[in-house]
Amino acid sequence: MTVYAKGVVFEGVDFDNPNHWRLEEYVKRGGYAALKKILNEKITQDEVIAEMKTSSLRGRGGAGFPTGLKWSFMPRNFPGQKYLVCNTDEGEPGTFKDLDIIVSNPHALIEGMIIGGYAMGITVGYNYIHGEVFEAYQRFEEALEEARAAGFLGDNILGTDFCFQLHAHHGYGAYICGEETALLESLEGKKGQPRFKPPFPASYGLYGKPTTINNTETFASVPYIIREGGQKFLELGKPNNGGTKLFSVSGHVNRPGNYEIPLGTPFADLLEMCGGMRGGKKLKAVIPGGSSAPVLPADIMMQCTMDYDSIAKAGSMLGSGAVIVMDETVCMVSALERLSYFYHEESCGQCTPCREGTGWLYRIVHRIAHGEGRPEDLDLLASIGDNIAGRTICALGDAAVFPVRGMLKHFRSEFEYMIEHGQSQFAALS
Ligand SMILES: Cc1cc2nc3c(=O)[nH]c(=O)nc-3n(C[C@H](O)[C@H](O)[C@H](O)COP(=O)(O)O)c2cc1C
Ligand code: SF4
């Protein structure tokens, strides 16, 4: 996948150079300068965390939780082992940015994790990589070897007494293993099923020890923040939405791909960067933050800027930044049928509302899509959704409900037409 327009994560990367991902090239474009700065200038742990807070970096894994605040939760004087974990599971439909990071700029992630380890007093880290991307995993392993050989990773980093070991873990390959506690279970060698929270990973994480988990893009943004300062990062975006962010744009655009742009960029500008709508068709709707984010119709989306607050105000979520663009030929009933199947298939089955409810959501949307819908089905979908959301161990239950609610809110008439006529009004267009 091609990366267009570059922000802090892909700053200076020359994709035409086949060695762009190697240590030598990373160092040439300022790589590991942030780590050297911390160690040479003896910057304290508190100062690093303060810089992270100033940056207003919000976690890029989906929830947008402030990273500096999360790092401050890690108990500083815990006597035993603590862990740092990177989430490169990336299973949300529409999202493909983290894969590009470990393939095209793995050292940004490695440097970000080493700095995270320093700031939180952690000496061991893991990167959990989605099980279906073996070549990317191998690339990351190679980058780790380079960093170790150069003295950036391992014992006595750059001749100081700071030590940090980092390991790649080839994960399972299930969407649920991206949920942080399921990921920890899987990393421990168990079935990837979410744990009850609390306790949160900061107090009971990997092997029951305090653990901080962040997304790949979150860690890869850290070197820039430390090198250039949190304020500069903040100013790239807008208040409460610091920095640039990667958007994985897919669907009916001329140039799908990863776009790294300032948070706060109008959606209309992003669409233009993608070459506009494919075949000159009209924009119908956008899922702005990965498959679990509620869909937004074109008129609302064209008024939005691409940042956490603007998309939330419009009634959806920026999530992981997966922007799924749909043109006027898309049948929303079919789109929801596909989404609902995914959540039904990926439910880990631990809690009844999710295990049974996702199955019912799928079966009802399926029968509507196949001309067998009943007049009461739309109310039934809403009621099943209400019995799942907020009543489950992890947020996959909510993730299954949000697309249903979004579709019924903005495109209810399409579902009603399908129930009444037994076929889609868009069938002839697609
Ligand atoms: C079902 C489910 C799947 C998730 N998948 C991912 C994922 O693939 N990658 C990711 O970084 N976060 C994923 N998350 C969010 C993580 O639980 C966690 O919040 C995140 O890794 C924290 O990193 P951040 O603070 O840097 O965003 C998922 C959450 C849920 C509920
Ligand atoms: S909400 Fe679904 S995926 Fe999450 S723990 Fe419950 S059954 Fe498993």
PDB file of C-alpha atoms in Angstrom, residues 7-105:
ATOM      1  CA  GLY A   7       3.596  13.729   8.601  1.00  0.00           C
ATOM      2  CA  VAL A   8       5.664  12.888  11.661  1.00  0.00           C
ATOM      3  CA  VAL A   9       5.692   9.098  11.285  1.00  0.00           C
ATOM      4  CA  PHE A  10       6.861   8.979   7.661  1.00  0.00           C
ATOM      5  CA  GLU A  11       8.787  12.250   7.785  1.00  0.00           C
ATOM      6  CA  GLY A  12      11.636  12.168   5.253  1.00  0.00           C
ATOM      7  CA  VAL A  13      11.051   8.568   4.144  1.00  0.00           C
ATOM      8  CA  ASP A  14      12.090   8.086   0.513  1.00  0.00           C
ATOM      9  CA  PHE A  15       9.891   5.207  -0.607  1.00  0.00           C
ATOM     10  CA  ASP A  16      11.730   4.945  -3.916  1.00  0.00           C
ATOM     11  CA  ASN A  17      14.876   3.866  -2.076  1.00  0.00           C
ATOM     12  CA  PRO A  18      14.579   0.107  -1.403  1.00  0.00           C
ATOM     13  CA  ASN A  19      16.602   0.540   1.808  1.00  0.00           C
ATOM     14  CA  HIS A  20      14.352   3.271   3.202  1.00  0.00           C
ATOM     15  CA  TRP A  21      13.386   1.112   6.179  1.00  0.00           C
ATOM     16  CA  ARG A  22      16.941   0.277   7.266  1.00  0.00           C
ATOM     17  CA  LEU A  23      18.723   1.713  10.282  1.00  0.00           C
ATOM     18  CA  GLU A  24      21.281   3.607   8.196  1.00  0.00           C
ATOM     19  CA  GLU A  25      18.548   5.518   6.329  1.00  0.00           C
ATOM     20  CA  TYR A  26      16.572   6.122   9.522  1.00  0.00           C
ATOM     21  CA  VAL A  27      19.618   7.649  11.232  1.00  0.00           C
ATOM     22  CA  LYS A  28      20.266   9.870   8.175  1.00  0.00           C
ATOM     23  CA  ARG A  29      16.797  11.399   8.570  1.00  0.00           C
ATOM     24  CA  GLY A  30      17.277  12.142  12.280  1.00  0.00           C
ATOM     25  CA  GLY A  31      16.465   8.719  13.694  1.00  0.00           C
ATOM     26  CA  TYR A  32      17.589   7.832  17.235  1.00  0.00           C
ATOM     27  CA  ALA A  33      18.413  11.521  17.849  1.00  0.00           C
ATOM     28  CA  ALA A  34      15.570  11.657  20.385  1.00  0.00           C
ATOM     29  CA  LEU A  35      16.965   8.672  22.305  1.00  0.00           C
ATOM     30  CA  LYS A  36      20.476  10.163  22.246  1.00  0.00           C
ATOM     31  CA  LYS A  37      19.070  13.490  23.459  1.00  0.00           C
ATOM     32  CA  ILE A  38      17.380  11.847  26.448  1.00  0.00           C
ATOM     33  CA  LEU A  39      20.451   9.853  27.442  1.00  0.00           C
ATOM     34  CA  ASN A  40      23.098  12.519  26.718  1.00  0.00           C
ATOM     35  CA  GLU A  41      21.208  15.387  28.302  1.00  0.00           C
ATOM     36  CA  LYS A  42      20.032  13.173  31.191  1.00  0.00           C
ATOM     37  CA  ILE A  43      16.405  14.174  30.656  1.00  0.00           C
ATOM     38  CA  THR A  44      14.347  12.770  33.529  1.00  0.00           C
ATOM     39  CA  GLN A  45      11.427  10.359  33.297  1.00  0.00           C
ATOM     40  CA  ASP A  46       9.071  13.105  34.523  1.00  0.00           C
ATOM     41  CA  GLU A  47      10.322  15.470  31.831  1.00  0.00           C
ATOM     42  CA  VAL A  48       9.669  12.909  29.077  1.00  0.00           C
ATOM     43  CA  ILE A  49       6.142  12.286  30.349  1.00  0.00           C
ATOM     44  CA  ALA A  50       5.524  16.036  30.653  1.00  0.00           C
ATOM     45  CA  GLU A  51       6.572  16.462  27.008  1.00  0.00           C
ATOM     46  CA  MET A  52       4.176  13.690  25.996  1.00  0.00           C
ATOM     47  CA  LYS A  53       1.355  15.446  27.846  1.00  0.00           C
ATOM     48  CA  THR A  54       2.171  18.779  26.184  1.00  0.00           C
ATOM     49  CA  SER A  55       2.028  17.109  22.753  1.00  0.00           C
ATOM     50  CA  SER A  56      -1.610  16.129  23.276  1.00  0.00           C
ATOM     51  CA  LEU A  57      -0.868  12.868  21.452  1.00  0.00           C
ATOM     52  CA  ARG A  58      -3.966  10.689  21.663  1.00  0.00           C
ATOM     53  CA  GLY A  59      -3.666   6.927  21.301  1.00  0.00           C
ATOM     54  CA  ARG A  60      -3.932   5.901  17.656  1.00  0.00           C
ATOM     55  CA  GLY A  61      -5.398   2.432  18.385  1.00  0.00           C
ATOM     56  CA  GLY A  62      -9.016   3.565  18.436  1.00  0.00           C
ATOM     57  CA  ALA A  63     -10.096   5.094  21.725  1.00  0.00           C
ATOM     58  CA  GLY A  64      -7.943   8.237  21.432  1.00  0.00           C
ATOM     59  CA  PHE A  65      -6.848   8.107  25.090  1.00  0.00           C
ATOM     60  CA  PRO A  66      -4.126  10.700  25.914  1.00  0.00           C
ATOM     61  CA  THR A  67      -0.770   8.897  25.802  1.00  0.00           C
ATOM     62  CA  GLY A  68       1.079  11.094  28.331  1.00  0.00           C
ATOM     63  CA  LEU A  69      -1.671  10.481  30.872  1.00  0.00           C
ATOM     64  CA  LYS A  70      -1.569   6.724  30.243  1.00  0.00           C
ATOM     65  CA  TRP A  71       2.202   6.697  30.759  1.00  0.00           C
ATOM     66  CA  SER A  72       1.782   8.539  34.064  1.00  0.00           C
ATOM     67  CA  PHE A  73      -0.402   5.668  35.381  1.00  0.00           C
ATOM     68  CA  MET A  74       2.521   3.227  35.338  1.00  0.00           C
ATOM     69  CA  PRO A  75       3.658   2.687  38.950  1.00  0.00           C
ATOM     70  CA  ARG A  76       7.188   4.107  38.995  1.00  0.00           C
ATOM     71  CA  ASN A  77       8.612   2.266  42.013  1.00  0.00           C
ATOM     72  CA  PHE A  78       7.055  -1.162  41.498  1.00  0.00           C
ATOM     73  CA  PRO A  79       9.683  -3.637  42.750  1.00  0.00           C
ATOM     74  CA  GLY A  80       9.131  -6.428  40.164  1.00  0.00           C
ATOM     75  CA  GLN A  81       9.111  -6.701  36.386  1.00  0.00           C
ATOM     76  CA  LYS A  82       6.983  -4.279  34.353  1.00  0.00           C
ATOM     77  CA  TYR A  83       6.186  -4.590  30.662  1.00  0.00           C
ATOM     78  CA  LEU A  84       5.706  -2.373  27.642  1.00  0.00           C
ATOM     79  CA  VAL A  85       3.577  -3.799  24.839  1.00  0.00           C
ATOM     80  CA  CYS A  86       2.958  -2.537  21.334  1.00  0.00           C
ATOM     81  CA  ASN A  87      -0.323  -3.446  19.655  1.00  0.00           C
ATOM     82  CA  THR A  88       0.343  -4.238  15.985  1.00  0.00           C
ATOM     83  CA  ASP A  89      -2.636  -6.552  15.756  1.00  0.00           C
ATOM     84  CA  GLU A  90      -4.503  -4.262  13.361  1.00  0.00           C
ATOM     85  CA  GLY A  91      -7.572  -6.356  12.581  1.00  0.00           C
ATOM     86  CA  GLU A  92     -10.237  -3.648  12.191  1.00  0.00           C
ATOM     87  CA  PRO A  93     -11.678  -3.765   8.654  1.00  0.00           C
ATOM     88  CA  GLY A  94     -10.421  -0.761   6.720  1.00  0.00           C
ATOM     89  CA  THR A  95      -7.271  -0.214   8.782  1.00  0.00           C
ATOM     90  CA  PHE A  96      -3.865  -0.852   7.207  1.00  0.00           C
ATOM     91  CA  LYS A  97      -1.543   1.829   8.584  1.00  0.00           C
ATOM     92  CA  ASP A  98       0.365  -0.103  11.280  1.00  0.00           C
ATOM     93  CA  LEU A  99       1.474  -2.675   8.754  1.00  0.00           C
ATOM     94  CA  ASP A 100       3.003   0.137   6.667  1.00  0.00           C
ATOM     95  CA  ILE A 101       4.833   1.423   9.752  1.00  0.00           C
ATOM     96  CA  ILE A 102       6.537  -1.868  10.616  1.00  0.00           C
ATOM     97  CA  VAL A 103       7.386  -2.451   6.958  1.00  0.00           C
ATOM     98  CA  SER A 104       8.478   1.061   5.962  1.00  0.00           C
ATOM     99  CA  ASN A 105       9.676   2.755   9.155  1.00  0.00           C
TER     100      ASN A 105
END
